[in-house]
Amino acid sequence: MKVRRRYWHRVAGALLLSGASMTPWGASCKELQAQVDGVDPQWLRVPPRPHLDTEGARLPTRAEALAAAEYVSAAQIADMAARPIPLSTGGALDAMAPNWVSAVYYVGAARLARVSERPDTLRFLTMIAEHYHYAVRGARSGVTMLNADDIAVGDLYEELYSRRRQDGVLMPLQQRLDWQVPHLARKEDTKALVWWWCDALFMAPPVLARMSAITGEPKYLLAADKEWRRTARRLWVPKDRLFLRDERFAGRSEANGRPIYWARGNGWVLGGLARWLEAMPADQQGRDYYLDLFRTLAGRIAELQRPSGLWSTSLLAPEAYPEPETSGSAFFVYGLAWGINHGLLDRATYLPHVLKGWAGLNRQVLPDGQLGAAQKTGDQPVHTAARDTGPYANGAYILAALEIADLSGPVQALPHAEPTKDSPEVIAATSPAPPAPKTVRGPVEMARRAAEMKATAALAYDPAMTGRPSTVEPLPPPSPAERAPRAIARFAPDRLDDLLWENDLVAHRIYGPALQAKEAPSGSGIDTWAKRVRWPFMDRQLKFPNYHMDRGEGLDYYDVGRSRGSGGLGIWYDDKLWTSRNFATYRIEETGGKVARFSATYKPWPVDVVRKVWESREFSLPLGSHFTRMRSTLQSDSKEPLVVGIGIGKKSNANGKGFVARDEASARMTYWEPESAEHGTLGIAIAVDPAMLVGFTEDAENYLVLVKVRPGQPFTYYMGSAWDRGGDVPDRAAWEKLVAGERFAF
């Protein structure tokens, strides 16, 4: 982004307003100055009107399209900057508000600011974000805290965070989304939807998807995906290939007998799909559903375009609404051009629709630079007037212009990368400084103020100087060599003597003597990690102090506690499980190839007061398998047989206790944990030699498989795991089928 120095200065003093049109509600210049103190005079100036193509006979050049975007954006800024900011912003239609009305403009303007040579736009957006302290509306109730409209402004905060990397910019929004996730990701369908109106699909899902892209935590995207599909099941009408605005319109019709399909409502969905797909990983499970839906909806929209290039506000009743309408049409032009640019729509088929629509929109750009003929805020088709405007319409026009500017370039890949961090110079130039207090007047006070600010900078504790990583820092991407699937085993003294092993499907660890000394409850249970990538990731994940956070490739959210975890063992005696402490020694036999092999020993532990037992165990995990093969040899100071309990830790939460299945014939036990709204579900399984099976039991902490062994005689068993967000085992049925079909060698 280029920044010209003439835009960097800030003028303190009276605002220079010209023309009665800048004060449409009759305020005097003096009154207006008091109302909008802190507004840069540049924001009140609209550049000369550029050439706006109203014929649609050719593809505009990139420069022409960007000039159109700059013009309409500057006109919207001038209109907003000339108005006072209301105390109550919910119903504000023209002001600098954090509501959806203005937020849609911010979405377009923020993307324009990425390519603009003028810092005014980003400076204006930053001023608005700082005025509202990067907060979102709706704190008064649970219903309003879930309101998608109030989340739309989050896109602006995410944009500013990506460009500045200032943690506080993201915190209020992330806190709200964290609160929303359990409701969006609820397991059961409910009568009421969170996103019960189709507009919501533009407002909230892209913000959640971007939060996942920024933080590396997929929970936001996954939760939004669940509610997105619920909304679509209720509002998408396959036979008409259109969305109802909400369920009230099912069965309702226009005077011509055709169903009511609101243009802007379907524009919200088409534009929302584009922004949603921009942040969704290319390998995201279920992504094809959205690609197909985008293509289907876009095809239907193209069929309904009118000869003027615009669309009727009621898509199937053009005769009832013959006048131009731009708020829906601008989103359609944006969506169709976006589909071409990203290779989802055939260029030869859809480019004529884009050009005709662009020309139709330009015929409605008013003399003051704003897009006219925009339907006002509402929930269904109504008639529009030529001079009707709205920040959301201007925002959609800017998005359309930016896509048209890109039509002369190559096809773009999905997803989009977040913007890179701006230079300190650009951040300074685009971050308005608050005016000095009115008491700071004259050279003496100005000098005192400067000394105060210098002392503040020198004496204040600065977290950035500590080198601590951000709580939302994503996992660094692996190098090309690190992306190769392989099975590894590693001793991790940097993580309190853990032994780690993983392949392309699963990841596990056991705990060593260093942790035993630090955390007395730790023991010989086996930890399971949630993993979604095909390459090893545990080492890089453990470099973060909080490795329990999903940073894009997986995480450790499983809590072993005092249980056996996923396949730890103990001696079952007198209806009680007697277990060892952490492993004592280890030896890695093979790592980095097609199989990971290592061994560990455990010091003697008491079985009541009747005997002592100690163990050596061999571990083996090949590529392509969910199962680790373990060969255990138990020694004892008594030659009497032992009953060994191999356990799976019990879990419970608001969704219950999970599902355990026991099969005596195959000597297998399968467990599907209760779902965690934040992290999903883990499946665990144990398989033992049927000839050694004694039975199944449980204690307070574990489900147990019991086998009879003799001291000094090795025995083999298998432990396996899967994560429903790992990409290959989506649910309990799939896990139980996989376990039942596995063939084990004992």
XYZ file of C-alpha atoms in Angstrom, residues 138-139 141-147 172-185 194 208 219-220:
27
model
C -25.962 -6.512 21.937
C -24.774 -7.032 25.507
C -29.440 -10.372 26.595
C -28.493 -13.786 25.282
C -30.661 -13.240 22.212
C -28.947 -9.991 21.291
C -25.501 -11.424 22.069
C -26.177 -13.944 19.289
C -27.530 -11.376 16.827
C -13.773 -7.934 22.447
C -14.866 -9.633 19.237
C -13.157 -12.913 20.091
C -14.737 -12.907 23.537
C -18.189 -12.521 21.964
C -17.542 -15.282 19.438
C -16.245 -17.571 22.181
C -19.554 -17.038 23.960
C -21.479 -17.806 20.757
C -19.632 -20.976 19.748
C -21.430 -23.441 22.089
C -24.802 -22.178 20.877
C -23.887 -22.312 17.201
C -22.277 -25.750 17.617
C -29.764 -18.538 15.755
C -16.355 -16.492 12.357
C -13.868 -23.960 16.382
C -15.296 -20.708 15.027
